[in-house]
Structure formats: C-alpha cells, structure tokens
PDB file of C-alpha atoms and ligand atoms in Angstrom:
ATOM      1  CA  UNK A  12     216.487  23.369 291.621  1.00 93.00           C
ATOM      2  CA  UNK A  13     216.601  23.775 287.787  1.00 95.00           C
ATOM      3  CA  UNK A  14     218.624  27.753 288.695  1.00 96.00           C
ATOM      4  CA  UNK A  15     221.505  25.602 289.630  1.00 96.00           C
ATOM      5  CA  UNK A  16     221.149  23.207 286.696  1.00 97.00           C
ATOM      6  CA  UNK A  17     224.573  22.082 285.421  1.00 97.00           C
ATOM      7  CA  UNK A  18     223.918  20.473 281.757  1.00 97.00           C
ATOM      8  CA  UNK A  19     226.701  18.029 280.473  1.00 97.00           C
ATOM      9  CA  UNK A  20     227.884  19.127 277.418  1.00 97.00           C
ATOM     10  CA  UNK A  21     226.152  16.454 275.055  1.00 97.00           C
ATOM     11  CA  UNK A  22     222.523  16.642 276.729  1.00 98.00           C
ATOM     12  CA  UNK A  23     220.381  17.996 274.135  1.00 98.00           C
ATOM     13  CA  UNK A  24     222.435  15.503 271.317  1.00 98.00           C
ATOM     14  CA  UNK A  25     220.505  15.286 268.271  1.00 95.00           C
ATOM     15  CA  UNK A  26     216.985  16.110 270.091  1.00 98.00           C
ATOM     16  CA  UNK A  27     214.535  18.235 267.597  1.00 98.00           C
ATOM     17  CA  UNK A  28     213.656  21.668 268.998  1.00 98.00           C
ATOM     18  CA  UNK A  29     211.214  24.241 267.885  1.00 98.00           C
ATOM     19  CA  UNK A  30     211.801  27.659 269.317  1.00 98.00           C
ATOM     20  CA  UNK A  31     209.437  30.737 268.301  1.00 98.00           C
ATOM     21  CA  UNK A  32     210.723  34.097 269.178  1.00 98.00           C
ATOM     22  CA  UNK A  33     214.276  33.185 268.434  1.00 98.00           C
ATOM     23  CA  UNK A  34     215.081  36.019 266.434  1.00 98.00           C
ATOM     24  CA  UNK A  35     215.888  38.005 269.541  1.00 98.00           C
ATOM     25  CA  UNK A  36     215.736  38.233 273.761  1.00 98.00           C
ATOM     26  CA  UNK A  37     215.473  35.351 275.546  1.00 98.00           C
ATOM     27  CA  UNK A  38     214.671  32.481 272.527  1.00 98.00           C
ATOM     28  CA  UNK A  39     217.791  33.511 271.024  1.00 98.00           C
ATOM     29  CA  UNK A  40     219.731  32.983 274.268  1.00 98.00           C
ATOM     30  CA  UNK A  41     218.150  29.594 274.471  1.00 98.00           C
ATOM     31  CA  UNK A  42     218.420  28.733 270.886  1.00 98.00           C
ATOM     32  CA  UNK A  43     221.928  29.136 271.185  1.00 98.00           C
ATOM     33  CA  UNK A  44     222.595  27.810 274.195  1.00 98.00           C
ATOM     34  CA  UNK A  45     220.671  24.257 273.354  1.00 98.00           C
ATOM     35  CA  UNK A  46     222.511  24.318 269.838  1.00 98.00           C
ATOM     36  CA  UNK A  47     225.716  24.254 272.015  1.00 98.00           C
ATOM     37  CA  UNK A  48     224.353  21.361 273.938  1.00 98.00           C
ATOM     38  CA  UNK A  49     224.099  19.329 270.646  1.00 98.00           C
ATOM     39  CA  UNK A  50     220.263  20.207 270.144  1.00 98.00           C
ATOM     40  CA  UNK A  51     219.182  20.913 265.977  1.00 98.00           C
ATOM     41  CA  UNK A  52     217.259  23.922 266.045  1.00 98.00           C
ATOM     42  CA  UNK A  53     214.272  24.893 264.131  1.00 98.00           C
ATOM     43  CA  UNK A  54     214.316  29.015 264.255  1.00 98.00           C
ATOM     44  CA  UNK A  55     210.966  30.554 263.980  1.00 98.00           C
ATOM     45  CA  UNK A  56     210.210  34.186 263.823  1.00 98.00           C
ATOM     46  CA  UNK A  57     209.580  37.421 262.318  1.00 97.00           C
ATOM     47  CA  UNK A  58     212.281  38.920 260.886  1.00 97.00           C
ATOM     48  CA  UNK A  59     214.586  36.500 258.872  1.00 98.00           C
ATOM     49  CA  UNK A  60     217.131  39.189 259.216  1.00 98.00           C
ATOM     50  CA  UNK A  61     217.800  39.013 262.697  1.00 98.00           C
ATOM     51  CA  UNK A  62     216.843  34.944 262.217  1.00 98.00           C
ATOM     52  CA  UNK A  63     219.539  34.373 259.952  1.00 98.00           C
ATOM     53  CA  UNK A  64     222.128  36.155 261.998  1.00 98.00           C
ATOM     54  CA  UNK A  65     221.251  33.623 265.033  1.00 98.00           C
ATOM     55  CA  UNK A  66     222.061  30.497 262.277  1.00 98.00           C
ATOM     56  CA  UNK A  67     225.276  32.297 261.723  1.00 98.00           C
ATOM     57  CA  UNK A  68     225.782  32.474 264.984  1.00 98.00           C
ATOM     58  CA  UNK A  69     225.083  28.927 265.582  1.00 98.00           C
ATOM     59  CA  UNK A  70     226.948  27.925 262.772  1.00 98.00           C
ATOM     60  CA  UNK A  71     229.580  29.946 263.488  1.00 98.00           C
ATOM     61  CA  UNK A  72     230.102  28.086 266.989  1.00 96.00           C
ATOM     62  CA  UNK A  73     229.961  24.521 265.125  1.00 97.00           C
ATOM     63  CA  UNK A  74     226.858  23.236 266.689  1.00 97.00           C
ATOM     64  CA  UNK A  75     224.633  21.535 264.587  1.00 96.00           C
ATOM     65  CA  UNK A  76     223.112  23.755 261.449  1.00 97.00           C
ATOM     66  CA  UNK A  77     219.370  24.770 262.356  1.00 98.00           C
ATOM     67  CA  UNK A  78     216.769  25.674 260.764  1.00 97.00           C
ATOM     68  CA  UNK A  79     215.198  28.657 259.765  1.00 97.00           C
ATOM     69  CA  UNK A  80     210.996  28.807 260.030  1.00 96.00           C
ATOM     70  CA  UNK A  81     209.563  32.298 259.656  1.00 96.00           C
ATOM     71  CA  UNK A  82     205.942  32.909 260.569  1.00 98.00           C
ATOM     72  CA  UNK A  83     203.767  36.313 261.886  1.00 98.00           C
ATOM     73  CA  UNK A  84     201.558  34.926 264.590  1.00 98.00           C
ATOM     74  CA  UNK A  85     199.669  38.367 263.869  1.00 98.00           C
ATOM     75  CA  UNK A  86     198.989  37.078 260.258  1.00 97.00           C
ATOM     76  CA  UNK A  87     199.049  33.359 259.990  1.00 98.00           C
ATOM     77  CA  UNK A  88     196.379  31.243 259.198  1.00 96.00           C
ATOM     78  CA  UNK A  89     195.800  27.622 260.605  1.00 95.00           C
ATOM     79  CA  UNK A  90     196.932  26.441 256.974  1.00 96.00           C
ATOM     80  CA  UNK A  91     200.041  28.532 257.665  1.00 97.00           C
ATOM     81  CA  UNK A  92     200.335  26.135 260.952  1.00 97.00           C
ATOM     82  CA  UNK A  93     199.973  23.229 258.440  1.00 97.00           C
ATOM     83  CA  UNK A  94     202.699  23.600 256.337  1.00 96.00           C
ATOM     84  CA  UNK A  95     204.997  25.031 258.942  1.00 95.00           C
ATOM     85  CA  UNK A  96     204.955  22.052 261.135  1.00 96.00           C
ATOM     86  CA  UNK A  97     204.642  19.472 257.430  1.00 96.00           C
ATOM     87  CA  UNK A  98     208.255  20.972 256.688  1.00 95.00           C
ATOM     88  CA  UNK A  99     209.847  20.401 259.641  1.00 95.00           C
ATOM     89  CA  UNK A 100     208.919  16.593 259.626  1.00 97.00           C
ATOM     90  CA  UNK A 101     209.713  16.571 256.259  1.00 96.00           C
ATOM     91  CA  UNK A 102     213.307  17.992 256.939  1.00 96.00           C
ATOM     92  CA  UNK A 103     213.901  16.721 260.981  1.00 96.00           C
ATOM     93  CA  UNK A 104     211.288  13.093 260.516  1.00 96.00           C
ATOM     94  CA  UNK A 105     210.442  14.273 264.314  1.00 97.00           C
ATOM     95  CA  UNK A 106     210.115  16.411 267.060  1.00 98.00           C
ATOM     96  CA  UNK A 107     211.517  16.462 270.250  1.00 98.00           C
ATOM     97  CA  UNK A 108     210.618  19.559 271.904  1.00 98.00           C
ATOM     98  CA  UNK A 109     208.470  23.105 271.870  1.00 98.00           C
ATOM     99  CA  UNK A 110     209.096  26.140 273.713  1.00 99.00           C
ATOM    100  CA  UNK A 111     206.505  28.652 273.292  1.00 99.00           C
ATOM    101  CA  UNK A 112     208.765  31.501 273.610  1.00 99.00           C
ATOM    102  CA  UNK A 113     207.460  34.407 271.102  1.00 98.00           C
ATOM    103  CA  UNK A 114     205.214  37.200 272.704  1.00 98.00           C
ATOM    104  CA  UNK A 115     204.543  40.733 272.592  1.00 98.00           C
ATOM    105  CA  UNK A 116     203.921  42.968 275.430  1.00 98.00           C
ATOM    106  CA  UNK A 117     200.960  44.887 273.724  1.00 98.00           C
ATOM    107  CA  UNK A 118     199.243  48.202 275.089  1.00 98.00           C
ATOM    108  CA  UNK A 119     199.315  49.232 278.396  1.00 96.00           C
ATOM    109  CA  UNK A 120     196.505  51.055 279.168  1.00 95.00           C
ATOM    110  CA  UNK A 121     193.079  50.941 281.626  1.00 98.00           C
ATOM    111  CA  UNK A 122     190.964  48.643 280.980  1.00 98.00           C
ATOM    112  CA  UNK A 123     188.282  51.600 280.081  1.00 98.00           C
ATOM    113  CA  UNK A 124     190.547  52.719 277.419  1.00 98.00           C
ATOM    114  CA  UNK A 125     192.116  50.046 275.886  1.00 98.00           C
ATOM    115  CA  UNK A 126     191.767  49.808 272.164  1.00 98.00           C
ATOM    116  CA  UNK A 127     190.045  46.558 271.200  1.00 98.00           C
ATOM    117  CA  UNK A 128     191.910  45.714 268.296  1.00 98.00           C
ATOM    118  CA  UNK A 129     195.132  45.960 270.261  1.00 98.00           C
ATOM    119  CA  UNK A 130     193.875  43.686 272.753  1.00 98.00           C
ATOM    120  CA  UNK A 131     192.746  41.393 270.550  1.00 98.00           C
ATOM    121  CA  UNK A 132     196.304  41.065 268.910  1.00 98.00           C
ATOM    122  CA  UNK A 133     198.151  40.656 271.704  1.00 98.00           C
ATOM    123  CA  UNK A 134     195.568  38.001 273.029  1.00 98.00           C
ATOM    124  CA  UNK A 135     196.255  36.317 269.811  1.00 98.00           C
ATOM    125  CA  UNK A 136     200.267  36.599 269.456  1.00 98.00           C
ATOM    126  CA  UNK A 137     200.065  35.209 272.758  1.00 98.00           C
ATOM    127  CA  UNK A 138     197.387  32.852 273.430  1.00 98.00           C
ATOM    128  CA  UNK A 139     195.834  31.877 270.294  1.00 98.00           C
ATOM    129  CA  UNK A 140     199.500  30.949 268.573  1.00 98.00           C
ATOM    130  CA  UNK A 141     200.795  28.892 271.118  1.00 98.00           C
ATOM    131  CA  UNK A 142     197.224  26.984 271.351  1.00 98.00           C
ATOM    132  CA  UNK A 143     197.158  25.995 267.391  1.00 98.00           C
ATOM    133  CA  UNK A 144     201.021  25.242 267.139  1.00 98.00           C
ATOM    134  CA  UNK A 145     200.374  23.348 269.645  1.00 98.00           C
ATOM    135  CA  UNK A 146     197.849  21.426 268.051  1.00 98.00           C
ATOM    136  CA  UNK A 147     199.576  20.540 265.014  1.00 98.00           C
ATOM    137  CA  UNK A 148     202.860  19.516 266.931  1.00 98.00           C
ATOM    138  CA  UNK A 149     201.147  17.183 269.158  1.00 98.00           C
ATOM    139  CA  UNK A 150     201.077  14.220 266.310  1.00 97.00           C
ATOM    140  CA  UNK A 151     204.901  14.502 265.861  1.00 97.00           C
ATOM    141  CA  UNK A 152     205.691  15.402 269.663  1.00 98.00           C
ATOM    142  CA  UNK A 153     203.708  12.099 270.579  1.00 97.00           C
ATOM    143  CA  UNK A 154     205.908   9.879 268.580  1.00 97.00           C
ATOM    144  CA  UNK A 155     209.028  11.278 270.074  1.00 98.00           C
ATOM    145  CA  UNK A 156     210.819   9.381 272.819  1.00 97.00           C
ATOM    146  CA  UNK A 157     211.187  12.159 275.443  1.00 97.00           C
ATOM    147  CA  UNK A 158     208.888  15.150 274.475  1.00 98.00           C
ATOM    148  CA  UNK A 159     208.604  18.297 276.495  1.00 98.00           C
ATOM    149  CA  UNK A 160     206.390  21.342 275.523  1.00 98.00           C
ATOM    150  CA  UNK A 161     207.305  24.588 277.382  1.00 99.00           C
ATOM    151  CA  UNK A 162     205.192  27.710 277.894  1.00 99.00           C
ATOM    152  CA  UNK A 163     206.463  31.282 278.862  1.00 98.00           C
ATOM    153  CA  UNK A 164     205.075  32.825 281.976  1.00 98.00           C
ATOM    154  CA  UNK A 165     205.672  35.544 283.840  1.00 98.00           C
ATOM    155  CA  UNK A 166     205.752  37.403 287.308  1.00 98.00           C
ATOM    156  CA  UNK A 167     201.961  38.549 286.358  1.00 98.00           C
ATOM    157  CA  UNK A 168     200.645  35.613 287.135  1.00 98.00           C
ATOM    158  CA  UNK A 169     201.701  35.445 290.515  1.00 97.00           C
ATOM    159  CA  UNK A 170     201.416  38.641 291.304  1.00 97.00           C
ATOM    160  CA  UNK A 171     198.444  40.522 289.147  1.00 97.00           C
ATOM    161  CA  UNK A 172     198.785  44.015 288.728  1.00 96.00           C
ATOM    162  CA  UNK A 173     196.805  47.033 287.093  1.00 98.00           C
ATOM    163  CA  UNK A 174     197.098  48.698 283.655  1.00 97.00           C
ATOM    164  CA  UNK A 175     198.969  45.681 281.983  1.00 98.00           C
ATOM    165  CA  UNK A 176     196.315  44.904 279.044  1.00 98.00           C
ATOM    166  CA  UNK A 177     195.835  42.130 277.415  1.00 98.00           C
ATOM    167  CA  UNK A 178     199.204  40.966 278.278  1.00 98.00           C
ATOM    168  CA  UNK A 179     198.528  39.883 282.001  1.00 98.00           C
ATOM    169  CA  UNK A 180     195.440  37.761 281.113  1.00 98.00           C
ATOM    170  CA  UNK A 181     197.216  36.697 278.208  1.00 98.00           C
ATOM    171  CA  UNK A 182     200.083  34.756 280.699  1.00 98.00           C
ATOM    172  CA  UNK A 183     197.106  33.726 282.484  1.00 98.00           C
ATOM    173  CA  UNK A 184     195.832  31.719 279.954  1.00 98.00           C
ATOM    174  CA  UNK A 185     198.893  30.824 278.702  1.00 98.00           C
ATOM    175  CA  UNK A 186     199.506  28.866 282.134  1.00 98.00           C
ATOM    176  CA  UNK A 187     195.864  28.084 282.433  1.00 98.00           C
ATOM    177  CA  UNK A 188     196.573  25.622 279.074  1.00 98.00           C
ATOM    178  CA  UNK A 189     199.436  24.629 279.827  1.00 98.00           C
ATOM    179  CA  UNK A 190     198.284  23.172 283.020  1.00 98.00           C
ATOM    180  CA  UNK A 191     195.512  21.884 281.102  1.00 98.00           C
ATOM    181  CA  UNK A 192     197.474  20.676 278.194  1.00 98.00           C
ATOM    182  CA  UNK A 193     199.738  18.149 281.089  1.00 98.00           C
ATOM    183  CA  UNK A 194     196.234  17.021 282.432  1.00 98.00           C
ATOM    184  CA  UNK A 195     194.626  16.414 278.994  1.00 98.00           C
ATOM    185  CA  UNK A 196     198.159  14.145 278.335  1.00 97.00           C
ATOM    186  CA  UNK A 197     198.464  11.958 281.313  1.00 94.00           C
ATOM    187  CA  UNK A 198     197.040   8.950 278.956  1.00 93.00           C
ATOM    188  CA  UNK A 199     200.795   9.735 277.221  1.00 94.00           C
ATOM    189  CA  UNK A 200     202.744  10.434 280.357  1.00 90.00           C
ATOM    190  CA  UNK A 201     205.914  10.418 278.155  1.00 93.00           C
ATOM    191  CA  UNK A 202     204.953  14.378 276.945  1.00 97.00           C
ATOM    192  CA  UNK A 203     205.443  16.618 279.546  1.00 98.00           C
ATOM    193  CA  UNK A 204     204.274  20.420 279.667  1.00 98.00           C
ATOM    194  CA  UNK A 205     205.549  22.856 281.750  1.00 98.00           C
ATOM    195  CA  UNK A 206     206.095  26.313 281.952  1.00 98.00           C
ATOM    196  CA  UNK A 207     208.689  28.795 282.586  1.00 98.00           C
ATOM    197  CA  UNK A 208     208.747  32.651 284.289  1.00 98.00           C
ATOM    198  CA  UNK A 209     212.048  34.344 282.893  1.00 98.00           C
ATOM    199  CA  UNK A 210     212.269  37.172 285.762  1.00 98.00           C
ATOM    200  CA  UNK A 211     213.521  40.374 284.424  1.00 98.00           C
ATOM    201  CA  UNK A 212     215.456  39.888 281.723  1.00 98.00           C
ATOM    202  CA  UNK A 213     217.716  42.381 279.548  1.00 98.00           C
ATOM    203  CA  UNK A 214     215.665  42.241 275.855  1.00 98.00           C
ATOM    204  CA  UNK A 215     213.320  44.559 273.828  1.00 97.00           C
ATOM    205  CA  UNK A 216     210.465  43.650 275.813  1.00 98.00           C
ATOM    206  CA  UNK A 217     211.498  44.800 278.973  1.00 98.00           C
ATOM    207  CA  UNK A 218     212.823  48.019 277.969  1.00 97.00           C
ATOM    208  CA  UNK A 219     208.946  48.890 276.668  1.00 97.00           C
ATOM    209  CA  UNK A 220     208.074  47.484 279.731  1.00 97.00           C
ATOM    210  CA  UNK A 221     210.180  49.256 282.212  1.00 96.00           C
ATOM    211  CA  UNK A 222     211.604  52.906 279.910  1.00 95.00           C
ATOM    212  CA  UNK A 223     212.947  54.323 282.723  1.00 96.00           C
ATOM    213  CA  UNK A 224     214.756  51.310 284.148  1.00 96.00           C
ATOM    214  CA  UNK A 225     218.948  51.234 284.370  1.00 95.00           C
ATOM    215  CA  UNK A 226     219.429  48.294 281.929  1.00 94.00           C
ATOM    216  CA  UNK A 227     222.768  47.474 283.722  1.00 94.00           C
ATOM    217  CA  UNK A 228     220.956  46.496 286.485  1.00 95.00           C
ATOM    218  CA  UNK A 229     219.502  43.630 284.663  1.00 97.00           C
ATOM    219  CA  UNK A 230     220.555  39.696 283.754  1.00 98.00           C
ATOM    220  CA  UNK A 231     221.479  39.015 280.055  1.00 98.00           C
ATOM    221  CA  UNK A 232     219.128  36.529 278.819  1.00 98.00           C
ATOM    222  CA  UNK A 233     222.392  34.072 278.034  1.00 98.00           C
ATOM    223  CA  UNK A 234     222.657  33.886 282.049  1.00 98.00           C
ATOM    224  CA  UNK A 235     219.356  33.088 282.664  1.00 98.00           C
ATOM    225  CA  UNK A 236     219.000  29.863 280.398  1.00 98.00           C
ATOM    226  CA  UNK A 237     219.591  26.957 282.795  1.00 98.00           C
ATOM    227  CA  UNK A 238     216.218  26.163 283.376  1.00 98.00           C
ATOM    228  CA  UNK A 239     214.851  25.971 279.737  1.00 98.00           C
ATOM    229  CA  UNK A 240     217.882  23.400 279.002  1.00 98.00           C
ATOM    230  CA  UNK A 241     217.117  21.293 282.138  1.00 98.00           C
ATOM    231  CA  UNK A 242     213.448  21.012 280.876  1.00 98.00           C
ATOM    232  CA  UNK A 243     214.102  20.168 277.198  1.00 98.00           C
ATOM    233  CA  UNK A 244     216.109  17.835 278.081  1.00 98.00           C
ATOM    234  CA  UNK A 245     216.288  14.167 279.666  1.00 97.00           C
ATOM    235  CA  UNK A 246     216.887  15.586 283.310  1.00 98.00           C
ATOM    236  CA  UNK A 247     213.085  16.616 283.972  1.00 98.00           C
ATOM    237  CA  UNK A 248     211.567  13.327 282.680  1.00 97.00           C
ATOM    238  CA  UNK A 249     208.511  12.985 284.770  1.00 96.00           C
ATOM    239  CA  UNK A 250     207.735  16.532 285.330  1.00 97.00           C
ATOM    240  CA  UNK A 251     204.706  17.827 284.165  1.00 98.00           C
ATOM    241  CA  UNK A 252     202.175  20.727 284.851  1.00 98.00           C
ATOM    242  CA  UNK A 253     204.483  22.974 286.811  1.00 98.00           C
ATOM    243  CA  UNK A 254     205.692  26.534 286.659  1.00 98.00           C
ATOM    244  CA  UNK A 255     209.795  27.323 287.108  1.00 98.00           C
ATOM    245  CA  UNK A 256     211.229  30.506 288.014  1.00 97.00           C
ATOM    246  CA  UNK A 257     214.607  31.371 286.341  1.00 98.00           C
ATOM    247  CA  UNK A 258     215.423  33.784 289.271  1.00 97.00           C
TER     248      UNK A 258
HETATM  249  P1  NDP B   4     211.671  40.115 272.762  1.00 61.03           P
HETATM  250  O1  NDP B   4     210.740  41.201 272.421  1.00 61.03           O
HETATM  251  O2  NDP B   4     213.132  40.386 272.873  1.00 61.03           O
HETATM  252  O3  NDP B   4     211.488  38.889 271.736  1.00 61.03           O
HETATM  253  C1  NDP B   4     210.192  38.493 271.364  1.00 61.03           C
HETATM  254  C2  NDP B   4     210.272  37.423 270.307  1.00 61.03           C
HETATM  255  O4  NDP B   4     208.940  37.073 269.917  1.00 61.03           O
HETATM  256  C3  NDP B   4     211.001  37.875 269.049  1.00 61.03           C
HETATM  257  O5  NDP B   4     211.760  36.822 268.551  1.00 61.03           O
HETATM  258  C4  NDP B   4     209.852  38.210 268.111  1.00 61.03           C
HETATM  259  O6  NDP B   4     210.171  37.999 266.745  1.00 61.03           O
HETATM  260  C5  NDP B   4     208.806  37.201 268.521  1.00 61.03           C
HETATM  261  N1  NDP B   4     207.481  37.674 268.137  1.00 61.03           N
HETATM  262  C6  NDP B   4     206.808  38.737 268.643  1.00 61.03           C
HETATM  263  N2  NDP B   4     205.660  38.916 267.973  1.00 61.03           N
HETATM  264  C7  NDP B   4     205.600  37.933 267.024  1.00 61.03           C
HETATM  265  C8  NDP B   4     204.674  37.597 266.007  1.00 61.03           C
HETATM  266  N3  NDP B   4     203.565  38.317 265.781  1.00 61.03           N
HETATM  267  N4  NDP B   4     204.937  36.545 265.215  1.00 61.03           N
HETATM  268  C9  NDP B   4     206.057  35.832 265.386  1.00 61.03           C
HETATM  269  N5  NDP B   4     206.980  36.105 266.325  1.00 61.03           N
HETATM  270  C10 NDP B   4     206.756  37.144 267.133  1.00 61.03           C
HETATM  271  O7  NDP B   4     211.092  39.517 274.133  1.00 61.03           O
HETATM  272  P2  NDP B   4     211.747  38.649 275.320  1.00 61.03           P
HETATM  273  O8  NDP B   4     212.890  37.862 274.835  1.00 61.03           O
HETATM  274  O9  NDP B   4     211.907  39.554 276.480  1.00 61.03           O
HETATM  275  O10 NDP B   4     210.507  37.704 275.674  1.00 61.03           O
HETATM  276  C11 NDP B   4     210.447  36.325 275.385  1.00 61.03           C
HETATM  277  C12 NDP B   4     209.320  35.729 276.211  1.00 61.03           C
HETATM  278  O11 NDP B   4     209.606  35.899 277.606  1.00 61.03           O
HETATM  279  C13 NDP B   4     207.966  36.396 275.989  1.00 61.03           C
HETATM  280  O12 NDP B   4     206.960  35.404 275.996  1.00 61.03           O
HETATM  281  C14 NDP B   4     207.812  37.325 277.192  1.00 61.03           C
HETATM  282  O13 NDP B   4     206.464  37.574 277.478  1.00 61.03           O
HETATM  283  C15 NDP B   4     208.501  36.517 278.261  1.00 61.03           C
HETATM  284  N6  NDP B   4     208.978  37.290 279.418  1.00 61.03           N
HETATM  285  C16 NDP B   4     210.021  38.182 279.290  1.00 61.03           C
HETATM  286  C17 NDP B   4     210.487  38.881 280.416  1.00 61.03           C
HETATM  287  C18 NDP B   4     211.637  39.842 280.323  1.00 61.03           C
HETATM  288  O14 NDP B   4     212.032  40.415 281.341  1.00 61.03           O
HETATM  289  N7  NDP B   4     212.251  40.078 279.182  1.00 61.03           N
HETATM  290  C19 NDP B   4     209.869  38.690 281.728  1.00 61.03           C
HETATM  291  C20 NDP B   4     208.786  37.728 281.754  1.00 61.03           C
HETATM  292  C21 NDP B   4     208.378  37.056 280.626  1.00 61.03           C
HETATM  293  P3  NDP B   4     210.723  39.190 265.750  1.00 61.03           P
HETATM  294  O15 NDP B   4     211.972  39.729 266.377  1.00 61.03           O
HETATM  295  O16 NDP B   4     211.021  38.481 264.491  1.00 61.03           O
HETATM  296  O17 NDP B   4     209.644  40.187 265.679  1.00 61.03           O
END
C-alpha cells in the first residue's frame, strides 16, 4: 500500500523531476520531500516569490539545488510550453519524472449560473495545461530510464457531487487522460502514468473549498507525501493507469 510507503533515504538520487504548483500546498510538500530523497527539482509556478522561498528551503536543507521554472497556465502559450521544457533539457540533459500538481478550484456555482469565462479558466488551468506539458515532455520522458508521469485527482471523481463547477469535470478529465495517456504508452511500457487523490489536505485550496472547516482537524500536506515519492520513484516500476489514495 503506497500510505505505508517507507522510502530509503537515497531513492529519488539524481532522478529529474518537474513539479507545477510547487510554490505552495501540497507540490511544495512534495518538492521538498523528493529533494530530501536526493531528487533535483525543477520548481514551476506562479509566484517566484513564494518559488524562491521553497529553493531556499531546499537549499537550506542541503539537498540538491533545484530549479526555478515560472509559468501562468492562465496565460501561456504552446510556445511558452516550448521553451519551458527546451531549458530544462538544456540545464538537467533529461527528465525523469512529471507530477501534474498545479490547479485551481475555480467557481462554485449551479451549473445555470456559472460564468463561462470562469469555467473556461479553470477547465484550462486544469485540463488543458497538464495535456500540452505533457506533450512536450513526452520526447525527454521517453529517453529516461524509469519515467513516471503523475496526475492529481480528487475525491470528485469517485464520488460526484453538485455545485462544484468546472472543477469536478475538470478531475474527470484529468483521470480520463491519464488513463488514456498509460494506454496510448504501452508500446513504451518503461513510462508509466498514474494518478494520485490527496484527501483533504491543509493548503489554500481547501480553505476556499471548505470556509467554515476547523483547519486543525486537517493533515499537513508534509504528512501526506508517501505516495507521490513511492510513484516517482523505482518502487512502482510496472504500474501504470491507476488511481492512489493518500488517505
Ligand atoms: P494550493 O492552492 O495550495 O496550490 C496550488 C498550486 O497550483 C500553487 O503552487 C499555484 O501556484 C499553482 N497554480 C494555480 N493556478 C496556476 C496557474 N494558473 N499557473 C501556474 N500555477 C498555478 O492547492 P493544493 O496544494 O491544495 O492543491 C494541489 C493539487 O491537489 C491540486 O491539483 C488540487 O486540485 C489537488 N487536491 C487538493 C486537495 C486538498 O485537500 N488540498 C484535495 C484533492 C485534490 P501559485 O502559488 O504560484 O499561484
């Protein structure tokens, strides 16, 4: 069971990652947390701020120095894609893993009433960025020796709900290609592609989510990270097309 996963200390040596969203919540946890298991980090997100306090961080702890990407998903173009993914083989010469962890949460609001350009963002933050990174890793991530792509789910999918926007069909999709992504790759069974549900987890996101909510009730994303270490890493070789809960 990847909960219980026990990582030696060395298991992410010198593997290539590429985590978006790691400015904050749960891809900082994990950005962290693989940097202390010997992984090099590329840091991709919004605010270069909050990104360059999570190299300090890393730093700080003498893993290996990362990386610092930033991109808007909201604004990008596939050009932006281009160079984003040219400049990490230029600086890494590979790339060992993805996680498709950046996502917004979007309007909440009836379908009736839901503003379409709103929808349309989230759809995109969500959806569209994780397809066309995708697409432009896939070149580098095939030449890699033990490549694993992660996608970020979420209790939606298994159990649907009403008045979540664009955001529940959004982790729909996001599974739906991911489980379409490990089919389309079984000619290179050496990429696998999985995807992972985070539960609740302390972090911006969930405190839009849930306002009301006593946040001392919930996990910090550091405790939650087990799972996203056991699939970027050598332990789930062979593993491809499923869904992981980290609760
Ligand atoms: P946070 O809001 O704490 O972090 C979201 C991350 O995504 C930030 O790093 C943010 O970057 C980045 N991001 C958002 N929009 C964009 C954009 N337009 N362009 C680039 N980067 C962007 O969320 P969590 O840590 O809670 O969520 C991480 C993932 O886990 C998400 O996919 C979420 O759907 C999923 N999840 C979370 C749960 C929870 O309980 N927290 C439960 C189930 C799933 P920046 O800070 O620079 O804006």
């Amino acid at each position: 069971d990847p909960r219980n996963y026990q990582p030696r200390a060395d298991v992410l040596h010198d593997r290539v990652v590429l985590i978006t969203g790691a400015s904050g919540g749960i891809g900082k946890a994990v950005a962290l947390a693989a940097a202390r298991h010997g992984a090099r980090i590329i840091l991709h997100g919004r605010n270069i701020r909050k990104l360059e306090a999570v190299y300090d961080d890393i730093v700080g702890g003498g893993a290996p120095r990362p990386s610092i990407l930033p991109m808007d998903f909201e604004k990008a173009g596939p050009d932006d894609y281009d160079r984003m993914v040219a400049a990490l083989e230029q600086e890494f010469g590979r790339l060992d893993a993805l996680l498709h962890n950046a996502g917004m949460l979007g309007e909440r609001a009836p379908i009736e009433h839901a503003d379409v350009a709103k929808w349309m963002r989230t759809m995109h933050v969500n959806v569209n960025a994780p397809f066309i990174l995708t697409r432009c890793c896939l070149p580098l991530l095939k030449q890699a020796k033990d490549p694993s792509i992660i996608f970020t789910s979420s209790g939606v999918v298994p159990r649907p709900r009403a008045f979540w926007g664009a955001y529940l069909p959004s982790k729909w999709a996001s599974d739906g290609l991911m489980r379409m992504l490990a089919q389309e790759l079984e000619a290179h069974p050496a990429v696998r592609v999985n995807s992972l549900n985070p539960g609740k987890v302390r972090t911006n996101m969930r405190l839009q989510a849930y306002p009301a909510e006593d946040r001392a009730t919930l996990p910090e994303a550091d405790t939650i990270v087990a799972p996203y270490l056991f699939l970027l890493g050598p332990d789930s070789r062979g593993i491809t097309g499923e869904t992981f809960e980290c609760q």
